[in-house]
mmCIF file of C-alpha atoms and ligand atoms in Angstrom:
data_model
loop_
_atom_site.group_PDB
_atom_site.id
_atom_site.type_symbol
_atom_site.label_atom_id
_atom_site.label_comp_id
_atom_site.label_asym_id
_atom_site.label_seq_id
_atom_site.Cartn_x
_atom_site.Cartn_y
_atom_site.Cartn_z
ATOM 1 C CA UNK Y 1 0.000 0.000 0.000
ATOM 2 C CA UNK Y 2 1.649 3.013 -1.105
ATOM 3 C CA UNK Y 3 1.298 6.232 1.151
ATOM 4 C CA UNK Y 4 2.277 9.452 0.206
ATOM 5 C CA UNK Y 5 3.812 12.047 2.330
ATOM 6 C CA UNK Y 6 5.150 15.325 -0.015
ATOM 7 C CA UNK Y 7 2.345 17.023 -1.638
ATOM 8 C CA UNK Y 8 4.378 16.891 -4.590
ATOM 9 C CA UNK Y 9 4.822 13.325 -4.927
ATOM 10 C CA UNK Y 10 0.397 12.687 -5.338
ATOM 11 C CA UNK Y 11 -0.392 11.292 -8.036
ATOM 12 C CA UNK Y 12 -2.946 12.785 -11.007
ATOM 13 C CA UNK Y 13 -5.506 10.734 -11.491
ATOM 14 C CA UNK Y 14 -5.227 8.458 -14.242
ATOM 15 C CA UNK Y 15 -8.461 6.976 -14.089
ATOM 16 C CA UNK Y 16 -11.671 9.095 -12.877
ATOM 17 C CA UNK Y 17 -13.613 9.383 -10.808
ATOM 18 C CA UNK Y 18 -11.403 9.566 -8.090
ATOM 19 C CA UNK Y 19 -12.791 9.551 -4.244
ATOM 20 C CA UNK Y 20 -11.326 11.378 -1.313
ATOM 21 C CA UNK Y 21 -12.160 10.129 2.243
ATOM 22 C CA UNK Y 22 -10.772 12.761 4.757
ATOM 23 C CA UNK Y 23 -9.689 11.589 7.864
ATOM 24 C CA UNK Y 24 -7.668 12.648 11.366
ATOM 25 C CA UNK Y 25 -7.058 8.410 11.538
ATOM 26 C CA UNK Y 26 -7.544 6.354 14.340
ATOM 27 C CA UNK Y 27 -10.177 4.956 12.057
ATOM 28 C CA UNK Y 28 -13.002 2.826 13.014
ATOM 29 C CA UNK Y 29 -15.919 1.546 11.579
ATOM 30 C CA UNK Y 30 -17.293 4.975 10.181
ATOM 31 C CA UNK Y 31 -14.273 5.722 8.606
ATOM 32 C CA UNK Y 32 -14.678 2.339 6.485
ATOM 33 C CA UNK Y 33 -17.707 2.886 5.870
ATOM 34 C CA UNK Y 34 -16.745 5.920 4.024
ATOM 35 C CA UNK Y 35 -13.829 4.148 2.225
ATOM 36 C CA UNK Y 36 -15.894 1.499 1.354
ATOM 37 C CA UNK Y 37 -18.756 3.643 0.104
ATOM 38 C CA UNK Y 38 -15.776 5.535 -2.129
ATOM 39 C CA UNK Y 39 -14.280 2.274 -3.535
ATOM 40 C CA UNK Y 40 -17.560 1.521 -4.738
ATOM 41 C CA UNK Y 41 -18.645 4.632 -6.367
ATOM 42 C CA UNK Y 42 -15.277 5.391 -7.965
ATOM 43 C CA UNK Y 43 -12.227 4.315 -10.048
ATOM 44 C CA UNK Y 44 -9.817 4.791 -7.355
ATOM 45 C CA UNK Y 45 -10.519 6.160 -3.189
ATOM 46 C CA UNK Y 46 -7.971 7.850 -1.602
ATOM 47 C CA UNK Y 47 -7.439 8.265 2.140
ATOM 48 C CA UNK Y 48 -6.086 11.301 4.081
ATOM 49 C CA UNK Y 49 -4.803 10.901 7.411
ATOM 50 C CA UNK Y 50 -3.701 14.220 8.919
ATOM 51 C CA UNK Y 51 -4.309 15.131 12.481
ATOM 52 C CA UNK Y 52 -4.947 18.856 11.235
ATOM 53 C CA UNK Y 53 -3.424 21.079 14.051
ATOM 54 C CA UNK Y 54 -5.497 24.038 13.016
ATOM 55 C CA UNK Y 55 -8.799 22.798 13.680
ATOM 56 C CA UNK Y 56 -7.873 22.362 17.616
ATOM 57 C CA UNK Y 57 -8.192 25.348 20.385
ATOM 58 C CA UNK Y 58 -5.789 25.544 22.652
ATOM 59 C CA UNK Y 59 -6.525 23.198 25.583
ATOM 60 C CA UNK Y 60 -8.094 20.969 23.044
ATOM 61 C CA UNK Y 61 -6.595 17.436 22.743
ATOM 62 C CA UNK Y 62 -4.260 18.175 19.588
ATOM 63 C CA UNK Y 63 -1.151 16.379 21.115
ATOM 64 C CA UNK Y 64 -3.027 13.519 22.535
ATOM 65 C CA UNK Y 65 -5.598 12.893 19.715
ATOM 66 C CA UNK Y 66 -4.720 8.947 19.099
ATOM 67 C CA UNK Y 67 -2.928 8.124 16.414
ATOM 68 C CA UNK Y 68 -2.055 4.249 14.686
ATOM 69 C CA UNK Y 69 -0.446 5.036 11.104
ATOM 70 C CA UNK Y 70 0.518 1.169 10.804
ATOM 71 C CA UNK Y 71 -3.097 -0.149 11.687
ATOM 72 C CA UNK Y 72 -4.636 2.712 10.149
ATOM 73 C CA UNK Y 73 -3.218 1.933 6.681
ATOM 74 C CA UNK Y 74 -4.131 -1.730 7.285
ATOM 75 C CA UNK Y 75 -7.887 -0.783 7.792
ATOM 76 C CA UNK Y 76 -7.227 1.829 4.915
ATOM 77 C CA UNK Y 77 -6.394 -1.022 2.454
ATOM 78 C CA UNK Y 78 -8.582 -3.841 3.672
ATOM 79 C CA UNK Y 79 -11.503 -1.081 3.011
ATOM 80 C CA UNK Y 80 -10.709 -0.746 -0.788
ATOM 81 C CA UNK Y 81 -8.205 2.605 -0.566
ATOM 82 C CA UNK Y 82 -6.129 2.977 -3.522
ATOM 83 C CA UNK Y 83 -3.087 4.156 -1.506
ATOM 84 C CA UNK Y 84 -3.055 7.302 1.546
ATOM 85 C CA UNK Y 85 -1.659 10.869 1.889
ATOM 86 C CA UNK Y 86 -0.284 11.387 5.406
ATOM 87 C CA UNK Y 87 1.666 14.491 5.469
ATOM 88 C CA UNK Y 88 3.417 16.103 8.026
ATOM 89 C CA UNK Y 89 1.859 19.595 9.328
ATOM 90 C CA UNK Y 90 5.162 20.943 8.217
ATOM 91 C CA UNK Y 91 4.413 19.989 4.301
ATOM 92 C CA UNK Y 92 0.966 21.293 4.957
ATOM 93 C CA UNK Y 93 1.820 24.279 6.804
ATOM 94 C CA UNK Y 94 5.120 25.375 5.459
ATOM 95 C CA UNK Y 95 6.585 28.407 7.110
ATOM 96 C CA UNK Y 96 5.182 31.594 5.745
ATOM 97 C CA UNK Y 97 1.906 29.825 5.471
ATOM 98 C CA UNK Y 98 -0.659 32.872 5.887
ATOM 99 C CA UNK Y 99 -4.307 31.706 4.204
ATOM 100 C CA UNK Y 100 -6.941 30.399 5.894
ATOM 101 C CA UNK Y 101 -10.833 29.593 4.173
ATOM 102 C CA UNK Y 102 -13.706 31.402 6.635
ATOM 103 C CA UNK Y 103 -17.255 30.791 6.408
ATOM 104 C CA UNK Y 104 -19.239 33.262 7.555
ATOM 105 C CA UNK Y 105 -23.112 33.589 8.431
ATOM 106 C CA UNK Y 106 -25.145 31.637 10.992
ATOM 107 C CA UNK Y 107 -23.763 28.535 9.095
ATOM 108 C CA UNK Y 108 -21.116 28.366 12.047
ATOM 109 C CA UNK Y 109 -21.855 31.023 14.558
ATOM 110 C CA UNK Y 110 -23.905 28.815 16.467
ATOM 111 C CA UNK Y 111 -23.568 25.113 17.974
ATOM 112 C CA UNK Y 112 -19.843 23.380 17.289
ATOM 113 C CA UNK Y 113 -18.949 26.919 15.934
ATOM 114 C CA UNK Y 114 -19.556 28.696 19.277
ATOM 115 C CA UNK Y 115 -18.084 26.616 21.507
ATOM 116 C CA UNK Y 116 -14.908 25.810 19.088
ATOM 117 C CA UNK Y 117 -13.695 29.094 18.005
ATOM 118 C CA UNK Y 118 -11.670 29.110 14.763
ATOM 119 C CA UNK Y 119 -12.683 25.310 14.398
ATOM 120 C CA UNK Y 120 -14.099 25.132 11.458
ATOM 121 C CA UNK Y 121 -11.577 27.896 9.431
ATOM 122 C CA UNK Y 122 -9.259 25.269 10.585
ATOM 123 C CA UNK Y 123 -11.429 22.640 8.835
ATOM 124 C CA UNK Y 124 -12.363 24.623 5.634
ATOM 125 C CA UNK Y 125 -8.565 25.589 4.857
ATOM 126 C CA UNK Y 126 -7.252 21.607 5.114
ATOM 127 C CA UNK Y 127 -10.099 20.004 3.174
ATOM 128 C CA UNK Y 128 -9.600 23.253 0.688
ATOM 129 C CA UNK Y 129 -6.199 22.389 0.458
ATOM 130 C CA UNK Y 130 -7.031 18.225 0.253
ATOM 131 C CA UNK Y 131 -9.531 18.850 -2.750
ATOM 132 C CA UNK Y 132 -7.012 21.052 -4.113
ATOM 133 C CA UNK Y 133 -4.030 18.678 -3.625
ATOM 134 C CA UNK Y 134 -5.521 15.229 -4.467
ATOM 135 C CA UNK Y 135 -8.352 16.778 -6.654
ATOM 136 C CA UNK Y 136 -10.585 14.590 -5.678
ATOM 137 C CA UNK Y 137 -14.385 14.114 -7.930
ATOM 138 C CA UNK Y 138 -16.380 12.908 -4.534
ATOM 139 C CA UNK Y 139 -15.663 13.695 -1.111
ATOM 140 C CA UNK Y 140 -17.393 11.182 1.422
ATOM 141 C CA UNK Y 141 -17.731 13.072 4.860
ATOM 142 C CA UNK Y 142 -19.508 11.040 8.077
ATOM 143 C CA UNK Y 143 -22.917 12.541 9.335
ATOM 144 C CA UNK Y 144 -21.699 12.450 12.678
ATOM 145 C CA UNK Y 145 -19.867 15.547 12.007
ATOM 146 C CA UNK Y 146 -23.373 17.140 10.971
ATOM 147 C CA UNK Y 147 -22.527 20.650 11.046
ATOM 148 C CA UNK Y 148 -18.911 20.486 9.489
ATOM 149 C CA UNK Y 149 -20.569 18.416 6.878
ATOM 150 C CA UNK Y 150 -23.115 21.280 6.024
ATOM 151 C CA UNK Y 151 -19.701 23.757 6.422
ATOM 152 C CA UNK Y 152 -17.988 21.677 3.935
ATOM 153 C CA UNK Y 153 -21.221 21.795 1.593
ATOM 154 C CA UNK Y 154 -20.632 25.587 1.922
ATOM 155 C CA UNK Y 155 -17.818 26.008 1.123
ATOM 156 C CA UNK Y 156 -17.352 23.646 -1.969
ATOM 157 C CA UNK Y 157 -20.363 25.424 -3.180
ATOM 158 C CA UNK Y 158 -19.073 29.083 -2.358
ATOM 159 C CA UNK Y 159 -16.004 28.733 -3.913
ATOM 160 C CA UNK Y 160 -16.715 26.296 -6.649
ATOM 161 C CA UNK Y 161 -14.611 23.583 -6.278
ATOM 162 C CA UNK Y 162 -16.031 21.168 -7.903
ATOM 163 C CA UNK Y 163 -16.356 18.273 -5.385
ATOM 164 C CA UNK Y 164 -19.465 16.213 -4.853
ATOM 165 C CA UNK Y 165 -19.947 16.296 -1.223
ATOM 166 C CA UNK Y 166 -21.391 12.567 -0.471
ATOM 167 C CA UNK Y 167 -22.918 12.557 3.049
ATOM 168 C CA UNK Y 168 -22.844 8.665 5.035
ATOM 169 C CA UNK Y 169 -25.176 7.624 7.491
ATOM 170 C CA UNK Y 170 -23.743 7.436 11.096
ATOM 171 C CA UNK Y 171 -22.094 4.127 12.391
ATOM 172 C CA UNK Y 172 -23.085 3.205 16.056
ATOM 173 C CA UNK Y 173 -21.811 0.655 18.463
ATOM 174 C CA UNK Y 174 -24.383 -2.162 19.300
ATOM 175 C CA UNK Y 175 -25.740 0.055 22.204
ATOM 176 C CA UNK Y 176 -26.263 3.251 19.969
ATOM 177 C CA UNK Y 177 -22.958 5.316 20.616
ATOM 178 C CA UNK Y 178 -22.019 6.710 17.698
ATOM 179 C CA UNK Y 179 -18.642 5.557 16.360
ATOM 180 C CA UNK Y 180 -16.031 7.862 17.381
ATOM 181 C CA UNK Y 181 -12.196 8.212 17.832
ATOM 182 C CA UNK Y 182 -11.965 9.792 20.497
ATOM 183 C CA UNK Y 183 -14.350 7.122 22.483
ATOM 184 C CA UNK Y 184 -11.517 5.329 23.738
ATOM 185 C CA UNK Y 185 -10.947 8.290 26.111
ATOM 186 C CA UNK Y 186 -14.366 7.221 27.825
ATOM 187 C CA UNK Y 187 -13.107 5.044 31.190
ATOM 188 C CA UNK Y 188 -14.971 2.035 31.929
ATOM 189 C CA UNK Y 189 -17.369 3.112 34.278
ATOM 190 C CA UNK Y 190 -18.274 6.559 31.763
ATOM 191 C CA UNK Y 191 -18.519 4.002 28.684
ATOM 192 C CA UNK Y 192 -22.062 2.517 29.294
ATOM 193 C CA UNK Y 193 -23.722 5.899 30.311
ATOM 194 C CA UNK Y 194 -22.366 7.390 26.920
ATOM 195 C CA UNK Y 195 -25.240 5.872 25.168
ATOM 196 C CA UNK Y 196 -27.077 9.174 26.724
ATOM 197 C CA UNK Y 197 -26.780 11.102 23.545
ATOM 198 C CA UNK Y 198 -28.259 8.361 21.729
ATOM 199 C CA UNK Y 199 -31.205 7.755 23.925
ATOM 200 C CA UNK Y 200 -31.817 11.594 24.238
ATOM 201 C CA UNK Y 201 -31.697 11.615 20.394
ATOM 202 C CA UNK Y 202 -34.503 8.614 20.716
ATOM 203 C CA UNK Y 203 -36.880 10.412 22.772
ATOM 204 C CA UNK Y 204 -36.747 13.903 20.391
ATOM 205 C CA UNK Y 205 -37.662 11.590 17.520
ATOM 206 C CA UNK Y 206 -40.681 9.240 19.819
ATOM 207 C CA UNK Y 207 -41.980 12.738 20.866
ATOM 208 C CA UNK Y 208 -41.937 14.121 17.314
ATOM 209 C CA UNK Y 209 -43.707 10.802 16.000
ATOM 210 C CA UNK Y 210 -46.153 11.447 18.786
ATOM 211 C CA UNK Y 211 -47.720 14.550 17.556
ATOM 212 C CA UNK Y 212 -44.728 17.089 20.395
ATOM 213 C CA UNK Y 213 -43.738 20.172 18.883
ATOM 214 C CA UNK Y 214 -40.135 20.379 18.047
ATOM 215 C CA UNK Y 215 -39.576 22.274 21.633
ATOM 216 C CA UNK Y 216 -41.877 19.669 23.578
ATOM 217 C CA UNK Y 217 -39.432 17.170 21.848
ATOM 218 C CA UNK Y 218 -37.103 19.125 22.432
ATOM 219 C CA UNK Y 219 -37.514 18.540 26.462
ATOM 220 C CA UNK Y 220 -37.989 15.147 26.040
ATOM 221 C CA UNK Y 221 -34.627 14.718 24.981
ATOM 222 C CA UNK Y 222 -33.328 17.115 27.442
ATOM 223 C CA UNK Y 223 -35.101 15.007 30.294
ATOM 224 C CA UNK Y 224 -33.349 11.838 29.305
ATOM 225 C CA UNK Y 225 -29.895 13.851 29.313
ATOM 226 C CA UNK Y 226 -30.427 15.057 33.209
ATOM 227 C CA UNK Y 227 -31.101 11.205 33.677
ATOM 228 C CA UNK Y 228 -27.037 10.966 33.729
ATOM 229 C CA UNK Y 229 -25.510 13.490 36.072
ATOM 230 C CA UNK Y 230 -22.162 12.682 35.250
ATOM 231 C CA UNK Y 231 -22.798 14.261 31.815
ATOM 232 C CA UNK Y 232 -22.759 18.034 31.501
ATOM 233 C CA UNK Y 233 -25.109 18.672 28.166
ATOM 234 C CA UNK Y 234 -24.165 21.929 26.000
ATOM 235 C CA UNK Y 235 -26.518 22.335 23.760
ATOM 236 C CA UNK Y 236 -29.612 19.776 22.829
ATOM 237 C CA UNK Y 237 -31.760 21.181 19.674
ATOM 238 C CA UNK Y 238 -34.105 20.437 16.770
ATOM 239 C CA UNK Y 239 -33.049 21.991 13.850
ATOM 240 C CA UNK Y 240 -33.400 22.488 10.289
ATOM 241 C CA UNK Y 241 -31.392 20.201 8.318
ATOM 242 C CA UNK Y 242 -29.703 22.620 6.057
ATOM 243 C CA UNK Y 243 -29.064 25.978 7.683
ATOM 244 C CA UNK Y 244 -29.281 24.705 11.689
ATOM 245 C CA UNK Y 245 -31.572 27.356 12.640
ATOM 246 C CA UNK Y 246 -33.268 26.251 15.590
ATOM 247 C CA UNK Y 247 -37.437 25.701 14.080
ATOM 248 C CA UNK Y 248 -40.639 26.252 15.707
ATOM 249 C CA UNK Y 249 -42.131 23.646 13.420
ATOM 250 C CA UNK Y 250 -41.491 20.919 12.000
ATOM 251 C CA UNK Y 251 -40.156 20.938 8.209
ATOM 252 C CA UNK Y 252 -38.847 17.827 6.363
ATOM 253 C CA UNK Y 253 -35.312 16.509 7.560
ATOM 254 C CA UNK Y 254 -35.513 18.378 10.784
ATOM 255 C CA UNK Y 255 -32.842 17.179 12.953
ATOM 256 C CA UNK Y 256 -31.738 17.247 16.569
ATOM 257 C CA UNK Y 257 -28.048 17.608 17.610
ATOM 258 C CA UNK Y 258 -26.489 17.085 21.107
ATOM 259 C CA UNK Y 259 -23.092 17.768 22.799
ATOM 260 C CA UNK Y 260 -21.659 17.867 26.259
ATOM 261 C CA UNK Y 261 -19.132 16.175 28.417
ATOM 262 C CA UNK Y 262 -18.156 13.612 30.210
ATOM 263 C CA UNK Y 263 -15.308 14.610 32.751
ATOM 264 C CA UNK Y 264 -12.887 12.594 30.226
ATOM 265 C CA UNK Y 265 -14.182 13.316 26.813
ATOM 266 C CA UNK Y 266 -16.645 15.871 24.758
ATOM 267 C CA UNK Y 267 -19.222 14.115 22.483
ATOM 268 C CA UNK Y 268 -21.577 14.730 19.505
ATOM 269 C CA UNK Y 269 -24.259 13.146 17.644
ATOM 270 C CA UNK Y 270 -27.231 14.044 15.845
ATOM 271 C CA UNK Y 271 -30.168 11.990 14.413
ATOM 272 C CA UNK Y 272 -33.003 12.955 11.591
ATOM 273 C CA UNK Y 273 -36.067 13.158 13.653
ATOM 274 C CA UNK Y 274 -38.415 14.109 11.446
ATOM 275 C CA UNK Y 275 -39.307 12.463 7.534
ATOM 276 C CA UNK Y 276 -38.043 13.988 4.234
HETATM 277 O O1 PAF A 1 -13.861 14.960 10.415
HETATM 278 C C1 PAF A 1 -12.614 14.949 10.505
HETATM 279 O O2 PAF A 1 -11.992 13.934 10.846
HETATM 280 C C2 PAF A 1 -11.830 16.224 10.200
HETATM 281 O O3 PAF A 1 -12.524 17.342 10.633
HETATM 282 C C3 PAF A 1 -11.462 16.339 8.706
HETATM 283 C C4 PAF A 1 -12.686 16.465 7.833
HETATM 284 C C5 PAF A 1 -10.645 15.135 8.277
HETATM 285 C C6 PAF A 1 -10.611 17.599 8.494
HETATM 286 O O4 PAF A 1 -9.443 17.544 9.226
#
C-alpha cells in the first residue's frame, strides 16, 4: 500500500472518478464505511490521514488525539483505498503559510462553531487544500460531524470547487454510541452511560412521531440527558437540516443535535427526527 507524504509526490488521477475520504485516523468503523462507500462509487478512493493542528483550540486534545499510522493503513487497504496521503503539518503548513478559508453567516456562529472558536476555518482551509491537492471528484464526509458536513457543503459550493460532497449515514456501536475516535478516552465506568446522547436523540424523535412540537421534543430529549448526572449537556436542539436554525415547526429533515461532556471526553451526535 503506497502512502504518500510530499504534496508533490500525489499522483494525477489516471483513471476518474477519483474519491477522497478525509480523515484525522484512528479509524473505526465509520471511517470504512466511508472508504468502502468511495471504492464503490469510484475508479480509485484515496485516504487522508492528517491530524490537522489548526482545527484544535488551545486546551483541546491536539497532542493527545490517538494516532495508529501502521493499523490505520491496514484498515485503509482492507476497506478498498487505492493508496493514503499522510503528510506532516510541516508539508501542509510550510513556514510563511498565511491563508486560511472562513465561512461566515449563521452557518457556524452557532452550535460546534460557538463553543470551538476558529474550528471550522481550521477545517475549511485543510479540506480546501485536500480537494485542491488530491483533486478529488467525490468527497465522502460522516454525518456524525453534521454541522462540518453542512460547512464543507458551503464552502465547496461558495467557492466552486467542484467536489461532490457525499454525506454517510452514522455508524453506532451495538448500544447506539455513535462511532467515534476519540471514544476510547471514555473510562470504563463513563462508557455505558455514553449511550445518553443516543437515547436523548430517541426520545426527540418518539416525541416528534407522537404529535410534540419540536420544543416539547425538544424537552424530552433534554429530560433523558439530566437522567445521567455525570454528563454536563451543551446544547440539545431540533433543527433544520440545512441551515441549523433552531425551528418552531417541523419541516422535512428536521434534525436534533447534542453535545456535552463527560469529565474525560466531549461528544456529539445528531439523528433525523423528522421524515423527508
Ligand atoms: O472529520 C474529521 O476527521 C476532520 O474534521 C477532517 C474532515 C478530516 C478535516 O481535518
Amino acid at each position: 500500500m503506497r502512502i504518500v507524504s510530499e504534496p508533490a509526490e500525489i499522483p494525477s488521477p489516471g483513471v476518474r472518478p477519483r474519491g477522497l475520504v478525509p480523515t484525522m485516523g484512528y479509524l473505526h468503523e465509520g471511517h470504512l464505511e466511508l472508504i468502502r462507500r468511495g471504492a464503490a462509487e469510484n475508479a480509485e478512493v484515496v485516504v487522508s490521514i492528517f491530524v490537522n493542528p489548526l482545527q484544535f483550540g488551545p486546551g483541546e486534545d491536539y497532542q493527545t488525539y490517538p494516532r495508529d499510522l501502521e493499523r490505520d493503513v491496514r484498515l485503509a487497504e482492507e476497506a478498498g483505498a487505492a493508496w493514503v496521503f499522510h503528510p506532516t503539518p510541516a508539508a501542509m503548513y510550510p513556514p510563511g503559510f498565511a491563508t486560511t478559508v472562513h465561512v461566515g453567516g449563521p452557518l457556524t456562529e452557532r452550535w460546534e462553531g460557538e463553543r470551538r472558536p476558529g474550528h471550522f476555518d481550521g477545517v475549511a482551509t485543510v479540506v480546501s487544500k485536500l480537494f485542491n491537492l488530491v483533486r478529488p471528484d467525490r468527497a465522502y464526509f460522516g454525518e456524525k460531524d453534521y454541522q462540518q458536513l453542512q460547512v464543507v457543503r458551503r464552502f465547496t459550493a461558495d467557492l466552486n470547487l467542484g467536489v461532490e460532497i457525499v454525506p454517510v449515514p452514522i455508524v453506532r456501536e451495538p448500544d447506539g454510541l455513535a462511532r467515534s475516535s476519540r471514544n476510547v478516552y471514555l473510562t470504563p465506568a463513563e462508557r455505558p452511560k455514553a449511550t445518553v446522547l443516543y437515547r436523548a436523540l430517541l426520545a426527540v424523535r418518539e416525541a416528534a412521531r407522537s404529535g410534540a412540537t419540536p420544543e416539547q421534543a425538544q424537552s424530552a430529549g433534554e429530560r433523558v440527558l439530566a437522567g445521567v448526572p455525570e454528563f454536563e449537556p451543551e446544547y440539545l436542539a431540533v433543527v433544520h437540516p440545512d441551515t441549523l436554525e433552531p425551528i418552531l415547526d417541523w419541516v422535512p429533515g428536521a434534525r436534533a443535535i447534542v453535545a456535552g461532556r463527560f469529565p474525560t471526553v466531549r461528544l456529539i451526535d445528531n439523528m433525523e427526527v423528522w421524515h423527508r
